[in-house]
PDB file of C-alpha atoms in Angstrom:
ATOM      1  CA  ASP A   1     129.508 120.893  41.382  1.00  0.00           C
ATOM      2  CA  VAL A   2     132.301 122.685  40.437  1.00  0.00           C
ATOM      3  CA  LYS A   3     135.229 120.701  39.452  1.00  0.00           C
ATOM      4  CA  VAL A   4     139.072 121.785  39.790  1.00  0.00           C
ATOM      5  CA  THR A   5     140.953 118.994  38.292  1.00  0.00           C
ATOM      6  CA  GLN A   6     145.283 118.812  38.915  1.00  0.00           C
ATOM      7  CA  SER A   7     146.713 116.156  36.404  1.00  0.00           C
ATOM      8  CA  SER A   8     148.547 114.588  39.298  1.00  0.00           C
ATOM      9  CA  ARG A   9     148.608 113.662  42.973  1.00  0.00           C
ATOM     10  CA  TYR A  10     151.624 112.863  43.492  1.00  0.00           C
ATOM     11  CA  LEU A  11     154.735 113.600  41.283  1.00  0.00           C
ATOM     12  CA  VAL A  12     158.928 112.906  41.824  1.00  0.00           C
ATOM     13  CA  LYS A  13     161.537 114.949  39.980  1.00  0.00           C
ATOM     14  CA  ARG A  14     164.987 115.807  40.497  1.00  0.00           C
ATOM     15  CA  THR A  15     166.415 119.252  40.777  1.00  0.00           C
ATOM     16  CA  GLY A  16     167.097 120.880  37.378  1.00  0.00           C
ATOM     17  CA  GLU A  17     164.640 119.798  36.013  1.00  0.00           C
ATOM     18  CA  LYS A  18     161.606 121.632  34.138  1.00  0.00           C
ATOM     19  CA  VAL A  19     158.480 121.337  35.588  1.00  0.00           C
ATOM     20  CA  PHE A  20     154.264 121.344  34.436  1.00  0.00           C
ATOM     21  CA  LEU A  21     151.648 120.928  37.085  1.00  0.00           C
ATOM     22  CA  GLU A  22     148.726 120.923  34.676  1.00  0.00           C
ATOM     23  CA  CYS A  23     144.678 122.141  36.441  1.00  0.00           C
ATOM     24  CA  VAL A  24     142.129 122.211  34.970  1.00  0.00           C
ATOM     25  CA  GLN A  25     138.117 123.612  35.689  1.00  0.00           C
ATOM     26  CA  ASP A  26     134.791 123.006  34.609  1.00  0.00           C
ATOM     27  CA  MET A  27     132.556 125.622  35.748  1.00  0.00           C
ATOM     28  CA  ASP A  28     133.728 128.583  33.085  1.00  0.00           C
ATOM     29  CA  HIS A  29     135.438 130.504  36.030  1.00  0.00           C
ATOM     30  CA  GLU A  30     137.379 133.421  35.116  1.00  0.00           C
ATOM     31  CA  ASN A  31     140.264 133.146  38.049  1.00  0.00           C
ATOM     32  CA  MET A  32     142.309 130.740  38.660  1.00  0.00           C
ATOM     33  CA  PHE A  33     144.940 130.649  41.227  1.00  0.00           C
ATOM     34  CA  TRP A  34     148.574 128.780  42.421  1.00  0.00           C
ATOM     35  CA  TYR A  35     149.074 128.138  45.990  1.00  0.00           C
ATOM     36  CA  ARG A  36     151.490 126.197  48.394  1.00  0.00           C
ATOM     37  CA  GLN A  37     151.166 124.903  51.352  1.00  0.00           C
ATOM     38  CA  ASP A  38     153.724 124.254  53.819  1.00  0.00           C
ATOM     39  CA  PRO A  39     153.189 123.349  57.632  1.00  0.00           C
ATOM     40  CA  GLY A  40     153.244 125.921  59.567  1.00  0.00           C
ATOM     41  CA  LEU A  41     152.418 128.375  56.898  1.00  0.00           C
ATOM     42  CA  GLY A  42     149.154 127.993  55.518  1.00  0.00           C
ATOM     43  CA  LEU A  43     148.641 128.640  51.909  1.00  0.00           C
ATOM     44  CA  ARG A  44     151.285 131.137  49.880  1.00  0.00           C
ATOM     45  CA  LEU A  45     149.347 131.992  47.420  1.00  0.00           C
ATOM     46  CA  ILE A  46     152.007 131.815  43.627  1.00  0.00           C
ATOM     47  CA  TYR A  47     150.039 133.671  40.935  1.00  0.00           C
ATOM     48  CA  PHE A  48     147.255 133.989  39.863  1.00  0.00           C
ATOM     49  CA  SER A  49     145.077 134.501  36.244  1.00  0.00           C
ATOM     50  CA  TYR A  50     142.066 136.643  35.919  1.00  0.00           C
ATOM     51  CA  ASP A  51     141.673 136.033  32.299  1.00  0.00           C
ATOM     52  CA  VAL A  52     142.988 134.348  29.549  1.00  0.00           C
ATOM     53  CA  LYS A  53     146.962 135.458  29.157  1.00  0.00           C
ATOM     54  CA  MET A  54     146.156 137.702  32.184  1.00  0.00           C
ATOM     55  CA  LYS A  55     148.478 137.177  35.308  1.00  0.00           C
ATOM     56  CA  GLU A  56     149.706 138.723  38.506  1.00  0.00           C
ATOM     57  CA  LYS A  57     152.274 137.598  40.851  1.00  0.00           C
ATOM     58  CA  GLY A  58     151.454 136.382  44.246  1.00  0.00           C
ATOM     59  CA  ASP A  59     153.497 136.690  47.319  1.00  0.00           C
ATOM     60  CA  ILE A  60     156.005 134.000  46.205  1.00  0.00           C
ATOM     61  CA  PRO A  61     156.489 134.301  42.490  1.00  0.00           C
ATOM     62  CA  GLU A  62     160.300 133.346  42.616  1.00  0.00           C
ATOM     63  CA  GLY A  63     161.241 130.731  40.614  1.00  0.00           C
ATOM     64  CA  TYR A  64     157.858 130.194  38.744  1.00  0.00           C
ATOM     65  CA  SER A  65     155.756 131.438  35.905  1.00  0.00           C
ATOM     66  CA  VAL A  66     152.431 130.505  35.225  1.00  0.00           C
ATOM     67  CA  SER A  67     150.522 129.215  31.891  1.00  0.00           C
ATOM     68  CA  ARG A  68     146.919 130.729  30.920  1.00  0.00           C
ATOM     69  CA  GLU A  69     145.788 129.875  27.021  1.00  0.00           C
ATOM     70  CA  LYS A  70     142.527 128.284  27.325  1.00  0.00           C
ATOM     71  CA  LYS A  71     139.763 130.094  30.698  1.00  0.00           C
ATOM     72  CA  GLU A  72     139.019 126.248  31.909  1.00  0.00           C
ATOM     73  CA  ARG A  73     143.246 125.915  32.169  1.00  0.00           C
ATOM     74  CA  PHE A  74     146.313 127.315  34.488  1.00  0.00           C
ATOM     75  CA  SER A  75     149.342 125.827  34.664  1.00  0.00           C
ATOM     76  CA  LEU A  76     152.901 126.197  37.264  1.00  0.00           C
ATOM     77  CA  ILE A  77     155.732 126.027  35.324  1.00  0.00           C
ATOM     78  CA  LEU A  78     159.280 125.207  37.987  1.00  0.00           C
ATOM     79  CA  GLU A  79     161.817 126.696  35.679  1.00  0.00           C
ATOM     80  CA  SER A  80     163.995 124.808  37.310  1.00  0.00           C
ATOM     81  CA  ALA A  81     163.322 122.519  40.509  1.00  0.00           C
ATOM     82  CA  SER A  82     164.632 123.200  43.582  1.00  0.00           C
ATOM     83  CA  THR A  83     164.743 121.446  46.937  1.00  0.00           C
ATOM     84  CA  ASN A  84     162.791 123.615  47.813  1.00  0.00           C
ATOM     85  CA  GLN A  85     160.422 123.693  46.196  1.00  0.00           C
ATOM     86  CA  THR A  86     159.192 120.277  47.606  1.00  0.00           C
ATOM     87  CA  SER A  87     155.727 121.412  48.702  1.00  0.00           C
ATOM     88  CA  MET A  88     151.709 120.532  48.528  1.00  0.00           C
ATOM     89  CA  TYR A  89     150.864 122.315  45.450  1.00  0.00           C
ATOM     90  CA  LEU A  90     146.845 123.928  45.410  1.00  0.00           C
ATOM     91  CA  CYS A  91     144.725 125.333  42.141  1.00  0.00           C
ATOM     92  CA  ALA A  92     141.587 126.945  42.715  1.00  0.00           C
ATOM     93  CA  SER A  93     138.929 128.733  41.024  1.00  0.00           C
ATOM     94  CA  SER A  94     136.354 131.011  41.807  1.00  0.00           C
ATOM     95  CA  SER A  95     134.224 133.685  40.401  1.00  0.00           C
ATOM     96  CA  PRO A  96     134.569 136.972  39.602  1.00  0.00           C
ATOM     97  CA  GLY A  97     133.880 140.078  42.397  1.00  0.00           C
ATOM     98  CA  THR A  98     130.747 141.299  43.760  1.00  0.00           C
ATOM     99  CA  HIS A  99     129.400 138.071  45.132  1.00  0.00           C
ATOM    100  CA  ASN A 100     131.908 137.293  47.354  1.00  0.00           C
ATOM    101  CA  GLN A 101     131.928 133.093  45.671  1.00  0.00           C
ATOM    102  CA  PRO A 102     134.306 131.340  47.462  1.00  0.00           C
ATOM    103  CA  GLN A 103     137.428 129.736  45.897  1.00  0.00           C
ATOM    104  CA  HIS A 104     137.273 125.690  44.754  1.00  0.00           C
ATOM    105  CA  PHE A 105     139.897 123.620  45.318  1.00  0.00           C
ATOM    106  CA  GLY A 106     141.503 120.851  42.837  1.00  0.00           C
ATOM    107  CA  ASP A 107     142.956 117.727  45.255  1.00  0.00           C
ATOM    108  CA  GLY A 108     146.656 118.876  45.000  1.00  0.00           C
ATOM    109  CA  THR A 109     149.718 117.571  43.420  1.00  0.00           C
ATOM    110  CA  ARG A 110     152.329 116.751  46.584  1.00  0.00           C
ATOM    111  CA  LEU A 111     155.978 117.646  44.456  1.00  0.00           C
ATOM    112  CA  SER A 112     159.229 116.066  45.612  1.00  0.00           C
ATOM    113  CA  ILE A 113     162.206 117.584  44.187  1.00  0.00           C
ATOM    114  CA  LEU A 114     164.985 114.668  44.679  1.00  0.00           C
TER     115      LEU A 114
ATOM    116  CA  ALA B   1     147.040 145.129  55.116  1.00  0.00           C
ATOM    117  CA  GLN B   2     144.157 142.479  55.309  1.00  0.00           C
ATOM    118  CA  SER B   3     145.291 139.570  57.568  1.00  0.00           C
ATOM    119  CA  VAL B   4     144.312 136.256  59.559  1.00  0.00           C
ATOM    120  CA  ALA B   5     145.614 134.620  62.609  1.00  0.00           C
ATOM    121  CA  GLN B   6     144.512 131.306  63.534  1.00  0.00           C
ATOM    122  CA  PRO B   7     145.692 131.276  67.397  1.00  0.00           C
ATOM    123  CA  GLU B   8     145.867 127.557  68.056  1.00  0.00           C
ATOM    124  CA  ASP B   9     147.739 124.812  66.367  1.00  0.00           C
ATOM    125  CA  GLN B  10     146.061 122.833  67.361  1.00  0.00           C
ATOM    126  CA  VAL B  11     142.213 121.939  69.921  1.00  0.00           C
ATOM    127  CA  ASN B  12     140.991 118.844  70.623  1.00  0.00           C
ATOM    128  CA  VAL B  13     137.838 117.634  72.127  1.00  0.00           C
ATOM    129  CA  ALA B  14     135.821 114.630  72.319  1.00  0.00           C
ATOM    130  CA  GLU B  15     132.933 113.009  70.275  1.00  0.00           C
ATOM    131  CA  GLY B  16     129.655 114.823  71.178  1.00  0.00           C
ATOM    132  CA  ASN B  17     130.793 118.067  73.040  1.00  0.00           C
ATOM    133  CA  PRO B  18     131.012 121.400  72.159  1.00  0.00           C
ATOM    134  CA  LEU B  19     133.767 122.774  69.163  1.00  0.00           C
ATOM    135  CA  THR B  20     135.353 125.569  68.612  1.00  0.00           C
ATOM    136  CA  VAL B  21     138.107 127.008  66.152  1.00  0.00           C
ATOM    137  CA  LYS B  22     139.786 130.720  67.095  1.00  0.00           C
ATOM    138  CA  CYS B  23     140.297 133.173  64.589  1.00  0.00           C
ATOM    139  CA  THR B  24     141.235 136.853  64.464  1.00  0.00           C
ATOM    140  CA  TYR B  25     141.454 139.255  61.300  1.00  0.00           C
ATOM    141  CA  SER B  26     142.811 142.581  60.527  1.00  0.00           C
ATOM    142  CA  VAL B  27     141.490 144.253  57.762  1.00  0.00           C
ATOM    143  CA  SER B  28     140.667 147.760  57.082  1.00  0.00           C
ATOM    144  CA  GLY B  29     136.909 148.631  55.284  1.00  0.00           C
ATOM    145  CA  ASN B  30     134.354 145.588  55.757  1.00  0.00           C
ATOM    146  CA  PRO B  31     135.603 142.057  56.232  1.00  0.00           C
ATOM    147  CA  TYR B  32     135.027 139.379  53.893  1.00  0.00           C
ATOM    148  CA  LEU B  33     135.540 136.235  55.943  1.00  0.00           C
ATOM    149  CA  PHE B  34     135.985 132.389  55.169  1.00  0.00           C
ATOM    150  CA  TRP B  35     136.234 128.965  56.550  1.00  0.00           C
ATOM    151  CA  TYR B  36     137.379 126.002  55.085  1.00  0.00           C
ATOM    152  CA  VAL B  37     138.141 122.474  56.351  1.00  0.00           C
ATOM    153  CA  GLN B  38     140.711 120.248  54.036  1.00  0.00           C
ATOM    154  CA  TYR B  39     140.656 116.089  54.990  1.00  0.00           C
ATOM    155  CA  PRO B  40     143.779 114.254  54.369  1.00  0.00           C
ATOM    156  CA  ASN B  41     145.467 114.153  50.917  1.00  0.00           C
ATOM    157  CA  ARG B  42     142.704 116.476  49.746  1.00  0.00           C
ATOM    158  CA  GLY B  43     142.201 119.952  48.852  1.00  0.00           C
ATOM    159  CA  LEU B  44     140.179 122.672  50.578  1.00  0.00           C
ATOM    160  CA  GLN B  45     136.673 122.120  50.917  1.00  0.00           C
ATOM    161  CA  PHE B  46     133.971 125.443  51.618  1.00  0.00           C
ATOM    162  CA  LEU B  47     132.442 125.539  55.260  1.00  0.00           C
ATOM    163  CA  LEU B  48     131.199 129.635  54.748  1.00  0.00           C
ATOM    164  CA  LYS B  49     131.295 132.487  54.327  1.00  0.00           C
ATOM    165  CA  TYR B  50     130.302 135.957  56.166  1.00  0.00           C
ATOM    166  CA  ILE B  51     129.470 138.708  53.829  1.00  0.00           C
ATOM    167  CA  THR B  52     127.027 140.786  55.683  1.00  0.00           C
ATOM    168  CA  GLY B  53     124.061 140.267  58.108  1.00  0.00           C
ATOM    169  CA  ASP B  54     123.163 138.291  60.452  1.00  0.00           C
ATOM    170  CA  ASN B  55     126.599 137.819  63.224  1.00  0.00           C
ATOM    171  CA  LEU B  56     125.743 134.066  62.931  1.00  0.00           C
ATOM    172  CA  VAL B  57     126.223 132.490  60.211  1.00  0.00           C
ATOM    173  CA  LYS B  58     125.772 128.374  59.108  1.00  0.00           C
ATOM    174  CA  GLY B  59     127.125 126.475  56.930  1.00  0.00           C
ATOM    175  CA  SER B  60     128.404 122.292  55.885  1.00  0.00           C
ATOM    176  CA  TYR B  61     128.612 119.673  58.034  1.00  0.00           C
ATOM    177  CA  GLY B  62     126.545 121.572  60.985  1.00  0.00           C
ATOM    178  CA  PHE B  63     128.616 123.892  61.155  1.00  0.00           C
ATOM    179  CA  GLU B  64     128.725 127.727  61.678  1.00  0.00           C
ATOM    180  CA  ALA B  65     130.748 130.632  62.263  1.00  0.00           C
ATOM    181  CA  GLU B  66     129.827 133.833  64.897  1.00  0.00           C
ATOM    182  CA  PHE B  67     131.413 137.098  63.703  1.00  0.00           C
ATOM    183  CA  ASN B  68     131.978 139.674  66.493  1.00  0.00           C
ATOM    184  CA  LYS B  69     133.513 142.856  65.361  1.00  0.00           C
ATOM    185  CA  SER B  70     134.623 144.396  68.133  1.00  0.00           C
ATOM    186  CA  GLN B  71     136.474 141.355  68.949  1.00  0.00           C
ATOM    187  CA  THR B  72     137.152 141.060  64.945  1.00  0.00           C
ATOM    188  CA  SER B  73     136.644 137.861  65.251  1.00  0.00           C
ATOM    189  CA  PHE B  74     135.070 134.710  63.618  1.00  0.00           C
ATOM    190  CA  HIS B  75     135.013 131.707  65.398  1.00  0.00           C
ATOM    191  CA  LEU B  76     134.065 128.586  64.316  1.00  0.00           C
ATOM    192  CA  LYS B  77     131.486 126.346  65.908  1.00  0.00           C
ATOM    193  CA  LYS B  78     129.942 122.651  66.693  1.00  0.00           C
ATOM    194  CA  PRO B  79     127.186 121.883  68.652  1.00  0.00           C
ATOM    195  CA  SER B  80     128.508 118.451  69.128  1.00  0.00           C
ATOM    196  CA  ALA B  81     131.405 117.104  67.473  1.00  0.00           C
ATOM    197  CA  LEU B  82     132.063 113.968  65.251  1.00  0.00           C
ATOM    198  CA  VAL B  83     134.989 112.224  65.150  1.00  0.00           C
ATOM    199  CA  SER B  84     134.769 112.513  61.430  1.00  0.00           C
ATOM    200  CA  ASP B  85     135.364 116.155  62.676  1.00  0.00           C
ATOM    201  CA  SER B  86     138.912 115.583  62.834  1.00  0.00           C
ATOM    202  CA  ALA B  87     140.911 117.770  60.004  1.00  0.00           C
ATOM    203  CA  LEU B  88     142.498 120.778  59.401  1.00  0.00           C
ATOM    204  CA  TYR B  89     140.739 123.644  58.923  1.00  0.00           C
ATOM    205  CA  PHE B  90     141.612 127.393  57.669  1.00  0.00           C
ATOM    206  CA  CYS B  91     140.372 130.870  58.423  1.00  0.00           C
ATOM    207  CA  ALA B  92     140.734 133.377  55.380  1.00  0.00           C
ATOM    208  CA  VAL B  93     139.773 136.936  54.376  1.00  0.00           C
ATOM    209  CA  ARG B  94     139.579 138.686  50.966  1.00  0.00           C
ATOM    210  CA  ASP B  95     142.072 140.587  50.020  1.00  0.00           C
ATOM    211  CA  GLY B  96     140.579 144.089  49.979  1.00  0.00           C
ATOM    212  CA  GLY B  97     138.908 144.589  46.887  1.00  0.00           C
ATOM    213  CA  THR B  98     140.441 141.896  44.778  1.00  0.00           C
ATOM    214  CA  ASP B  99     139.593 138.514  44.391  1.00  0.00           C
ATOM    215  CA  LYS B 100     142.665 136.751  46.116  1.00  0.00           C
ATOM    216  CA  LEU B 101     142.258 135.054  49.930  1.00  0.00           C
ATOM    217  CA  ILE B 102     144.562 136.030  52.344  1.00  0.00           C
ATOM    218  CA  PHE B 103     144.919 132.405  54.652  1.00  0.00           C
ATOM    219  CA  GLY B 104     145.548 131.528  58.321  1.00  0.00           C
ATOM    220  CA  THR B 105     148.302 129.251  58.902  1.00  0.00           C
ATOM    221  CA  GLY B 106     145.539 125.817  59.370  1.00  0.00           C
ATOM    222  CA  THR B 107     144.446 124.616  62.917  1.00  0.00           C
ATOM    223  CA  ARG B 108     144.071 120.662  63.002  1.00  0.00           C
ATOM    224  CA  LEU B 109     141.493 119.613  64.904  1.00  0.00           C
ATOM    225  CA  GLN B 110     141.403 116.354  66.332  1.00  0.00           C
ATOM    226  CA  VAL B 111     138.116 114.978  68.171  1.00  0.00           C
ATOM    227  CA  PHE B 112     138.477 111.845  70.338  1.00  0.00           C
ATOM    228  CA  PRO B 113     135.516 108.867  70.517  1.00  0.00           C
TER     229      PRO B 113
END
């Protein structure tokens, strides 16, 4: 079974702090994704990566950056946290393309910015 | 642009009754469609997908989905609901030729005993 592990289930940080959210997958997937989930808005893609050191902006990249130095690890960085970044953050991974493999999700990090 | 819509924020059903959670899509080209479920304080779990072939797709936990090209719909169904099916359900469509998914806003299913 694919396992996607997010380092923290709950996190509380202060406005202006630099925040790191970590995600590790154990299935050698090329693709990794970061989403935020807000009530009534569903899941919105922040960034995704299709290979080591490769990244692409999603629909809402402002205020975020990412790092993928190793294939199994994909980090989301909030450069200077703001209260409007309080949300549930979900990481996912998948195999590329032709077989339309589903994305596999971690259990999420509920982040509160005070 | 690809999109999916889940017209109902919440669906209520009595245990033992059939359930339907609705999803409509808009794509250019062939649709690749997915259903996921999210239990409280958990990530999303894959239920089933439609790529091609039979219009009735069977998935996990007794769920199935019916693909209807003329109505551009992909409704999730189950013949007999369980209280444990209560969760948040998301429909998603593959974004063109990429590996990205576009998610609907979710439908909360509440099954009453």
